[in-house]
Coordinates of C-alpha atoms in Angstrom, one line a residue:
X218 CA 41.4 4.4 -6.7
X219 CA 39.2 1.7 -5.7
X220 CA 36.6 0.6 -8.5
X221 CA 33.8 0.8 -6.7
X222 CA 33.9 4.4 -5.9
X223 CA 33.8 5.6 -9.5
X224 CA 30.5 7.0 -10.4
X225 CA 28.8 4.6 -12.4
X226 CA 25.5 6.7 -13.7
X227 CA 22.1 5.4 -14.3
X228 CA 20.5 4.5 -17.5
X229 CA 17.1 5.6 -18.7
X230 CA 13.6 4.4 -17.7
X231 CA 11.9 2.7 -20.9
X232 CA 9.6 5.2 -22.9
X233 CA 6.9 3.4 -20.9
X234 CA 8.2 4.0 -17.5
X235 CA 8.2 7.4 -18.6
X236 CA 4.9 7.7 -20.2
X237 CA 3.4 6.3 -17.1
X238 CA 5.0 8.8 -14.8
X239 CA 3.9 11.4 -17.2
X240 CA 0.6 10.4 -16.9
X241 CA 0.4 10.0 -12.4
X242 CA 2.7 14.1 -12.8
X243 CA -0.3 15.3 -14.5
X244 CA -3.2 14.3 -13.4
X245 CA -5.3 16.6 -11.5
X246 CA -6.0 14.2 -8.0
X247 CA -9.5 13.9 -7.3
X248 CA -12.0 13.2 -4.2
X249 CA -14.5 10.2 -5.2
X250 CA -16.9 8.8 -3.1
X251 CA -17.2 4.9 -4.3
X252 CA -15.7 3.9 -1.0
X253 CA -17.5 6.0 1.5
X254 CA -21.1 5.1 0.0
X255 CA -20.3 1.7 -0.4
X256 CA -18.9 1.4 3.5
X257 CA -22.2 3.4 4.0
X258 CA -23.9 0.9 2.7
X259 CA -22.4 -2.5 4.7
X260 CA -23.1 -0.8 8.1
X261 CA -26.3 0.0 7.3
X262 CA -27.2 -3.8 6.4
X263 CA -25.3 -4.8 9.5
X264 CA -26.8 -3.2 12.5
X265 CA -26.9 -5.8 15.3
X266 CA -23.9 -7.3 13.7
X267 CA -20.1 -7.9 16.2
X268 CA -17.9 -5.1 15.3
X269 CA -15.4 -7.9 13.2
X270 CA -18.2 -9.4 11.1
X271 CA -19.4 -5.8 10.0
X272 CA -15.4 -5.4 9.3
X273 CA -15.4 -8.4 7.1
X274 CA -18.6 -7.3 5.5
X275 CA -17.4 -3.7 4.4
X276 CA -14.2 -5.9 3.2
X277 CA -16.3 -8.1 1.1
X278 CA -18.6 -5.0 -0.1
X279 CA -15.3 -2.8 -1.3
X280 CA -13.5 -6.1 -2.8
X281 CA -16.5 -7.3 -4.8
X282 CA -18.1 -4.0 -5.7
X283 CA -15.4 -1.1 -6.2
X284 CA -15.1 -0.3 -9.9
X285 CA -11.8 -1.0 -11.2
X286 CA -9.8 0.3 -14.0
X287 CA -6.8 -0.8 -15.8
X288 CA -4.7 2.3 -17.2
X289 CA -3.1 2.6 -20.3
X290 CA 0.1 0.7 -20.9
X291 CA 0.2 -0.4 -17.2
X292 CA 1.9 -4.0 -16.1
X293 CA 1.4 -3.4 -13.0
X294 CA -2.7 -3.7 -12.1
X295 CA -4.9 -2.8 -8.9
X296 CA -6.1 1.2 -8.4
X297 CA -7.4 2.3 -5.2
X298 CA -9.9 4.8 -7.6
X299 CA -11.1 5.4 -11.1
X300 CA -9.4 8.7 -11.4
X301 CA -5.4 8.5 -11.6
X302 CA -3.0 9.6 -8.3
X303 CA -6.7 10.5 -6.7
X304 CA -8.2 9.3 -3.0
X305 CA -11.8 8.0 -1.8
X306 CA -13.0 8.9 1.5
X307 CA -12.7 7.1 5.4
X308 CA -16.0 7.9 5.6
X309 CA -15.9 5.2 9.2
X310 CA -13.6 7.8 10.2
X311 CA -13.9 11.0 10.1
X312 CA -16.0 13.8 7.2
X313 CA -16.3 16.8 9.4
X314 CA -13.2 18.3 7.7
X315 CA -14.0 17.4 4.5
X316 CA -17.4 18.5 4.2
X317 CA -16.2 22.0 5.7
X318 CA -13.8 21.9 2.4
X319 CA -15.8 21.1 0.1
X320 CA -15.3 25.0 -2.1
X321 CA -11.9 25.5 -0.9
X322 CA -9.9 22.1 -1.6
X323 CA -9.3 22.8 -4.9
X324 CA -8.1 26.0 -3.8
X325 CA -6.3 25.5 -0.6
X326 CA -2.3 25.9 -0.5
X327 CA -1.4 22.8 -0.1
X328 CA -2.2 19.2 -1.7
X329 CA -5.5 20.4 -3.3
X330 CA -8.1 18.3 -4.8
X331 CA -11.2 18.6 -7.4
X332 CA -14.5 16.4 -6.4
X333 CA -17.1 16.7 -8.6
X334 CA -20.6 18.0 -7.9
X335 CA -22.7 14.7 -7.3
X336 CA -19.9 13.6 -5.0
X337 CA -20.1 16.9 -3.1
X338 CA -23.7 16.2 -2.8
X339 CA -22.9 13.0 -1.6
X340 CA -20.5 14.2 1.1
X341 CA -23.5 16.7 2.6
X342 CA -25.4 13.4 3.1
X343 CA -22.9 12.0 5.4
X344 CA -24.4 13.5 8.2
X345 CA -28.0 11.3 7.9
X346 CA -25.7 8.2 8.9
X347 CA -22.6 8.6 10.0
X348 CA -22.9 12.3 12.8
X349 CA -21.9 10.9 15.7
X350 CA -20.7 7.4 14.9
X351 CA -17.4 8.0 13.1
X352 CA -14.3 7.1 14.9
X353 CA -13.3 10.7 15.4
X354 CA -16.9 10.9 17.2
X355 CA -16.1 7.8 19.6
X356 CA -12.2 8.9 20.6
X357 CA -13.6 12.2 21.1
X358 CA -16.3 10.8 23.5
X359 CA -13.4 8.8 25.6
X360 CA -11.5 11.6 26.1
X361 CA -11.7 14.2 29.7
X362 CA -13.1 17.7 29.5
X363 CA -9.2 19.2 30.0
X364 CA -8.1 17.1 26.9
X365 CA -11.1 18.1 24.9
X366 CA -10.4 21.6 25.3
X367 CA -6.2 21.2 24.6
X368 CA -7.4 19.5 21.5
X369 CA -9.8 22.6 20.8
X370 CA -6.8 25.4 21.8
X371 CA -4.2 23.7 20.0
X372 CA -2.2 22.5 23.2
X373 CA -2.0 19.4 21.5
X374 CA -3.7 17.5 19.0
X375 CA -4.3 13.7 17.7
X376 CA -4.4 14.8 14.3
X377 CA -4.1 12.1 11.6
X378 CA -4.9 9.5 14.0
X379 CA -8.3 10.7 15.1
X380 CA -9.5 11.2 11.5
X381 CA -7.9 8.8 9.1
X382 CA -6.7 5.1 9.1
X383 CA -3.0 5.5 9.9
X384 CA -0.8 2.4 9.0
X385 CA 3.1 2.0 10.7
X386 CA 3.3 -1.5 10.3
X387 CA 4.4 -3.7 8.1
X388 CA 2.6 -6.8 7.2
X389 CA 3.7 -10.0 6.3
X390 CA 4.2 -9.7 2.7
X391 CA 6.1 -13.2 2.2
X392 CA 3.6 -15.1 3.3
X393 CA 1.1 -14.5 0.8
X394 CA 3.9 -14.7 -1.7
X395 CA 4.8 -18.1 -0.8
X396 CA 1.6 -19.8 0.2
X397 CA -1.1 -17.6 -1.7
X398 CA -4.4 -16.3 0.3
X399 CA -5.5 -20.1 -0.4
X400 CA -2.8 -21.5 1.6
X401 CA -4.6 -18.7 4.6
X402 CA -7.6 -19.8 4.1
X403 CA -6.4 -23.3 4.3
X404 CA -4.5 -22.6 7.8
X405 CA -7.7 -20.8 8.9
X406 CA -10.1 -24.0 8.6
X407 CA -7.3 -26.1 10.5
X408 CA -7.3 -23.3 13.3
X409 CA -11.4 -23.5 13.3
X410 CA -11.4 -27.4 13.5
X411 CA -9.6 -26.9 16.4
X412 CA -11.8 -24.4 18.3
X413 CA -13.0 -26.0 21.7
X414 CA -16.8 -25.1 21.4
X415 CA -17.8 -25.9 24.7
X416 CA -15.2 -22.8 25.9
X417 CA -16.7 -19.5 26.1
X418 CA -14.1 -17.8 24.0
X419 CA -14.3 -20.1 21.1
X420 CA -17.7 -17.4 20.4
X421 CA -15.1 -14.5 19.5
X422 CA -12.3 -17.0 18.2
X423 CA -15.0 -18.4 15.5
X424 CA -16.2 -15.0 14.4
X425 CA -12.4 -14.0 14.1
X426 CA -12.0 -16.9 11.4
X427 CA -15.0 -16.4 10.0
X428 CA -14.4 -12.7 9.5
X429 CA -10.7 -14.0 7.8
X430 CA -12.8 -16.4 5.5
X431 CA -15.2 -13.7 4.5
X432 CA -12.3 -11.3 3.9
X433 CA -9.6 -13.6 1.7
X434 CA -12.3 -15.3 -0.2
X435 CA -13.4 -11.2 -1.4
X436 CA -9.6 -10.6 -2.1
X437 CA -9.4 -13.7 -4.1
X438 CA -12.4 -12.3 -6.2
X439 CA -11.1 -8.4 -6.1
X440 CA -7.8 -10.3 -7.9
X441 CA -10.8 -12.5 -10.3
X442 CA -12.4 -8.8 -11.5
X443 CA -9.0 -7.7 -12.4
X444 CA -8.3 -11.1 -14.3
X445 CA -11.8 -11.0 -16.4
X446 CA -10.9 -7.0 -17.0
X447 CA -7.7 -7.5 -18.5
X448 CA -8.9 -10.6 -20.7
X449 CA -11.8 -8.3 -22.0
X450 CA -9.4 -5.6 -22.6
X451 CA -7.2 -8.1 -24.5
X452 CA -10.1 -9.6 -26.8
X453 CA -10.2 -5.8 -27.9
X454 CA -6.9 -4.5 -28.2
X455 CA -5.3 -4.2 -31.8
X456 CA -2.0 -3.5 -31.0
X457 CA 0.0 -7.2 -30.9
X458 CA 2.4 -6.2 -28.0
X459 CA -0.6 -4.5 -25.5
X460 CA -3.0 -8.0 -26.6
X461 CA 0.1 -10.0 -25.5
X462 CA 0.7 -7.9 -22.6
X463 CA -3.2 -8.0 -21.1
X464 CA -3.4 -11.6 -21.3
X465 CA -0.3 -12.5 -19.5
X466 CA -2.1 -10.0 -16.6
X467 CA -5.0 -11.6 -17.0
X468 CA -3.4 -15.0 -16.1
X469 CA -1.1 -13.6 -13.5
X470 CA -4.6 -12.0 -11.4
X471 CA -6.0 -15.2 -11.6
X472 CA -3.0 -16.9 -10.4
X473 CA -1.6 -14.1 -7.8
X474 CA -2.9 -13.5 -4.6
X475 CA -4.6 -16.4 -4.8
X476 CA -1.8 -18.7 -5.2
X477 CA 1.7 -18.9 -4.6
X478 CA 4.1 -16.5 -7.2
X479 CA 6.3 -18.0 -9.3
X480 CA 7.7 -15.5 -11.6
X481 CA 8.8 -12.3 -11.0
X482 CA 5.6 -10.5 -12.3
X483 CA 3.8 -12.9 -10.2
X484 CA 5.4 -11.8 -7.7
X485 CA 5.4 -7.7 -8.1
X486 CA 2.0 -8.3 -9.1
X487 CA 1.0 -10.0 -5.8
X488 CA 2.4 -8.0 -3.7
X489 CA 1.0 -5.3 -5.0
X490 CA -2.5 -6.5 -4.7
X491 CA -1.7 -7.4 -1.0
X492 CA -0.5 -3.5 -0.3
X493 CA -3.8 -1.8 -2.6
X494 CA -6.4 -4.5 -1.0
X495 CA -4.7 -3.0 2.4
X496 CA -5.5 0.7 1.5
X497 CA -9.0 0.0 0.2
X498 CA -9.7 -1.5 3.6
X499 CA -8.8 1.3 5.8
X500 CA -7.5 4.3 3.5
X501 CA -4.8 4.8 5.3
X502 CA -1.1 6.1 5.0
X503 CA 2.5 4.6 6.2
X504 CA 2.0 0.8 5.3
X505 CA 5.2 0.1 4.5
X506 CA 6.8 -2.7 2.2
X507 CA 9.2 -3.5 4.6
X508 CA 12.5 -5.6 3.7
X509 CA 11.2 -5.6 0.0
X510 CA 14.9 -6.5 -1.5
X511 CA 15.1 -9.5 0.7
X512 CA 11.5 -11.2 0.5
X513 CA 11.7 -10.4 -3.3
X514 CA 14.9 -10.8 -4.7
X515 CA 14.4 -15.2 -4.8
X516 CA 11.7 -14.7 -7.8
X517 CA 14.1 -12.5 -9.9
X518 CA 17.1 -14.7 -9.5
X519 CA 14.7 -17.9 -9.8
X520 CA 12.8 -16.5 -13.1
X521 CA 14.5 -17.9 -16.0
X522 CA 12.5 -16.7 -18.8
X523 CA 13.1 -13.2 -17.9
X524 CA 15.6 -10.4 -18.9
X525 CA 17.5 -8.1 -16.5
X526 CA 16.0 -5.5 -18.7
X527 CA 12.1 -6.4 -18.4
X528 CA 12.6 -7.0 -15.3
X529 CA 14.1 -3.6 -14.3
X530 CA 11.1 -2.5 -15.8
X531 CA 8.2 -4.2 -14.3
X532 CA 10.1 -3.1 -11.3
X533 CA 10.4 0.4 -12.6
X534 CA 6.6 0.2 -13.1
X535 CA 5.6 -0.9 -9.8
X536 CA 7.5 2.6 -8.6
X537 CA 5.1 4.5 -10.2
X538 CA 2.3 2.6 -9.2
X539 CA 3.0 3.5 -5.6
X540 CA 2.3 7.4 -6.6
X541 CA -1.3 6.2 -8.1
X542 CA -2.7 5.7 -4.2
X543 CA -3.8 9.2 -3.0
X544 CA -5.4 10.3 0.7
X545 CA -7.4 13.5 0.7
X546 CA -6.4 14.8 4.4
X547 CA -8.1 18.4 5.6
X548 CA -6.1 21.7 5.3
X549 CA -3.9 22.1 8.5
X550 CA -2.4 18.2 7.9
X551 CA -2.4 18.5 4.2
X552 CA -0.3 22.0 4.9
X553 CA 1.9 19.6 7.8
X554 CA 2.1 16.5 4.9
X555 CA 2.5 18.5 1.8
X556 CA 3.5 16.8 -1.5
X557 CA 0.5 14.0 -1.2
X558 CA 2.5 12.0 0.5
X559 CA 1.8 8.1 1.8
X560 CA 4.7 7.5 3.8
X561 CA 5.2 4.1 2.3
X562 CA 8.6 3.1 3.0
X563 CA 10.9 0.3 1.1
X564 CA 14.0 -0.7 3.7
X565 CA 17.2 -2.1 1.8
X566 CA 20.0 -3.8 2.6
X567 CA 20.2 -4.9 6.8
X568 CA 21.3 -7.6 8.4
X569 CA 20.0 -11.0 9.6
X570 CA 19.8 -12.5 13.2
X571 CA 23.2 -13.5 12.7
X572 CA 24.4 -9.4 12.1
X573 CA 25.1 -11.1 8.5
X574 CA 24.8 -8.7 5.5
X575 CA 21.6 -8.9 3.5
X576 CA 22.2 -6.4 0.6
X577 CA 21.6 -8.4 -2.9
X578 CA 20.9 -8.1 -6.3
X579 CA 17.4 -6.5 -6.3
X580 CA 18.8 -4.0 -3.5
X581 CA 20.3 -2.4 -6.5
X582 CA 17.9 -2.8 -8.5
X583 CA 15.6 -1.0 -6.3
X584 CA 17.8 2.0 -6.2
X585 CA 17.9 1.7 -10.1
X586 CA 14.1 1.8 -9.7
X587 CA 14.3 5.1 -7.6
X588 CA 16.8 6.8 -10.0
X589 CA 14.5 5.9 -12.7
X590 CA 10.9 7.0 -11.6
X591 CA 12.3 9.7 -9.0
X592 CA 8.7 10.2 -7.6
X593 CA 7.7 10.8 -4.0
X594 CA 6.6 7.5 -3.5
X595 CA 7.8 4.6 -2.2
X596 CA 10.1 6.1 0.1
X597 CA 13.2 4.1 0.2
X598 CA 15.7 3.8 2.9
X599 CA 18.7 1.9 3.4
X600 CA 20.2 0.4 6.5
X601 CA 23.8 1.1 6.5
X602 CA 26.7 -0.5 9.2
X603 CA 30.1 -2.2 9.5
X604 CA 29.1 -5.1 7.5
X605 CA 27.5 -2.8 4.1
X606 CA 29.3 -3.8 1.1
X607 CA 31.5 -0.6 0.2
X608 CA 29.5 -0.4 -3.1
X609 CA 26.1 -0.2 -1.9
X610 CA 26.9 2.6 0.3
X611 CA 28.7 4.2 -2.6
X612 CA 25.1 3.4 -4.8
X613 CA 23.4 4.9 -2.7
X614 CA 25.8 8.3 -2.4
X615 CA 25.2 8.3 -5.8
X616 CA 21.4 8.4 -5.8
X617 CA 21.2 10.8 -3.4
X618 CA 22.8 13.3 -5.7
X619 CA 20.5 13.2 -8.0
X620 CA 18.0 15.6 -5.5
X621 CA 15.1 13.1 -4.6
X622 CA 15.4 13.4 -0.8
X623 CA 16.6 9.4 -0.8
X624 CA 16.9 7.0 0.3
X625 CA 17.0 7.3 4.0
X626 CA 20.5 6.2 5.7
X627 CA 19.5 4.7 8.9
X628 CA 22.9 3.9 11.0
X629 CA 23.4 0.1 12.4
X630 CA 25.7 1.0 14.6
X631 CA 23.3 3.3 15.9
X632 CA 19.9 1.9 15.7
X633 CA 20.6 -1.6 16.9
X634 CA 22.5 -0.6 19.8
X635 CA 20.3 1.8 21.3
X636 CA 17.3 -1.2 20.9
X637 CA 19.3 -3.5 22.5
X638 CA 19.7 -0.8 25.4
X639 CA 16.1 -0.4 25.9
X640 CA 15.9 -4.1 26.6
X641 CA 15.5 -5.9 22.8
X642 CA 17.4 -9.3 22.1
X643 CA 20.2 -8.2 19.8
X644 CA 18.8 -11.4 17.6
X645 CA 15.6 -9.1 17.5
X646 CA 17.0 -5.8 17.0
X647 CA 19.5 -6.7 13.9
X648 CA 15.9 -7.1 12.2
X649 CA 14.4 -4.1 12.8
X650 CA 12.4 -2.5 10.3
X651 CA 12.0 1.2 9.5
X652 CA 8.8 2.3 8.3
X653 CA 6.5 5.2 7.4

């Protein structure tokens, strides 16, 4: 029998992998209201202000003013809300549905929520700002009379996307992992040196950069608060391991987004303050990681002062990290999405321009990760054709039995094909990236 199809089992998460998940299973999620009332807020100051500066200054309000929280035994740092596995509110987008809710959501059949009773009296103030200016409000302003009534019968409906931020895309992760947000900011001074003044669009052009210098100097900060936190948090701590611990977080969110990562808990921790900054700016769902095992895997192989072991486990960590990020959504989508999900996917494995194979060592390691944490989120998918090393398939055969749902098998031979047909360069399509 060929060696690589015997069944090669998994070995347990560390008692803190598990602690943690314990601690995300539990937890009742929560509605908060920090968000929405400090979005509130920004657009009130900014009246008269382009729609991209006021975007920038609700960045630079939630970055700079959110209160954070670092949890219990956590390596992994950066919570959308103060409350564990819990969501804020898109307030920009849409309340209607929430504010009907507000006695039933901790009720309802699906995906239910608590909020307290000050942040219930909160959402009922909504309306002396935002009725009539969400987005909701303005697509349902562009659309005809027949469409307005199909929405109203049910013929059809925007759902999600008229009442929530919605991601499906994947950003550009490996940027800010090699040059830092400093090395953005430094590209976007060079771009506004070289703004023609005298043109009439250098107007919108210069507001653009200055909105991206607003923005990245607030995520630098959001990073800062997280770097003082932990340091405090240290100066307290009596346990010798946890003191060690929060001061090597305190020097990585100093270090990480702002510069380039290094190590590999530089670089989890980057990333992941890339992918939360993302969801405190629009609350949305389906940002997905992307090829995470091929943008990642260099600072593994390249860290020399770590252990496979520690490694798996800041790995492990960041897992359950993903199920800490919530999104209250109103009854009929919460019923359509059950299981609070995000849609947050992880590709592995894929090809390069070439069609060459791109599975490595932290493609496994991710599947590890999944067999370890075996919670909803991230979803991980794998893409599988001709040139899939025999044992990853196999891996992933093997994960799939344990009964998580994943990963996702997306077919090559398929999928690049049938883009090529509709008129993608093959070079293009053997890149293609799944997501949400």
């Amino acid at each position: 029998m060929n060696e690589t199809m015997i069944e090669k089992g998994f070995t347990e998460p560390t008692d803190r992998v598990k602690r943690l998940k314990k601690m995300i299973v539990e937890a009742r999620p929560m509605v908060e209201t920090y968000r929405a009332q400090l979005v509130t807020q920004t657009y009130k100051e900014t009246e008269g202000m382009t729609a991209i500066m006021r975007r920038a200054k609700v960045d630079e309000n939630l970055f700079n003013n959110l209160p954070i929280v670092i949890r219990d035994e956590e390596l992994i740092v950066g919570s959308p809300c103060v409350h564990p596995r819990s969501s804020d509110v898109g307030i920009e987008y849409s309340y209607a549905d929430l504010a009907n809710e507000l006695e039933t959501m901790q009720t309802r059949t699906c995906d239910q929520f608590d909020i307290s009773e000050e942040d219930k009296e909160v959402v009922r103030h909504f309306d002396d700002y935002w009725k009539g200016h969400t987005m909701s409000d303005y697509a349902w302003s562009l659309m005809s009379p027949e469409c307005q009534a199909c929405q109203t019968h049910a013929v059809f409906n925007a759902g999600n996307y008229m009442y929530a931020g919605v991601g499906h895309v994947c950003c550009y992760y490996e940027k800010v992992l090699k040059i830092g947000f400093q090395g953005i900011i430094k590209e976007v001074l060079e771009a506004m040196n070289k703004v023609d003044r005298k043109k009439p669009e250098a107007i919108k052009q210069l507001q653009f950069y200055k909105a991206l210098l607003i923005t990245y100097t607030a995520a630098i900060n959001h990073a800062h608060r997280y770097g003082k936190l932990a340091a405090e948090m240290a100066a307290k701590e009596m346990n010798p391991q946890r003191k060690a611990e929060l001061e090597q977080i305190s020097k990585n969110c100093y270090k990480v987004p702002e510069k380039p990562a290094e190590t590999w808990w530089e670089a989890l921790q980057s990333f992941w303050f890339v992918h939360n900054l993302i969801n405190l700016e629009t609350n949305a769902h389906s940002y997905s990681p992307g090829p995470f095992d091929r943008y990642m895997n260099p600072y593994y192989i390249n860290d020399k002062s770590i252990t496979k072991e520690f490694a798996q486990e800041l790995l492990d960590c960041l897992f359950v990290k993903f199920n800490d990020k919530n999104k209250v959504r109103d009854d009929i989508s919460a019923q359509a999405f059950a299981g609070y999900q995000m849609f947050e996917l992880i590709a592995l494995g894929g090809t390069d321009e070439e069609g060459n194979d791109l599975t490595n060592e932290m493609s496994y390691m991710c599947l590890d990760a999944l067999a370890h944490v075996g919670m909803p989120m991230p979803s991980v998918g794998s893409r599988i054709g001709n040139q899939t090393p025999d044992e990853f398939l196999y891996r992933n055969i093997e994960v799939i039995r344990l009964g998580y749902g994943m990963p996702n098998l997306f077919n090559e031979e398929v999928i690049i094909p049938a883009m090529v047909n509709r008129g993608i360069p093959l070079r293009v399509a053997r890149t293609y990236n799944p997501s949400g």
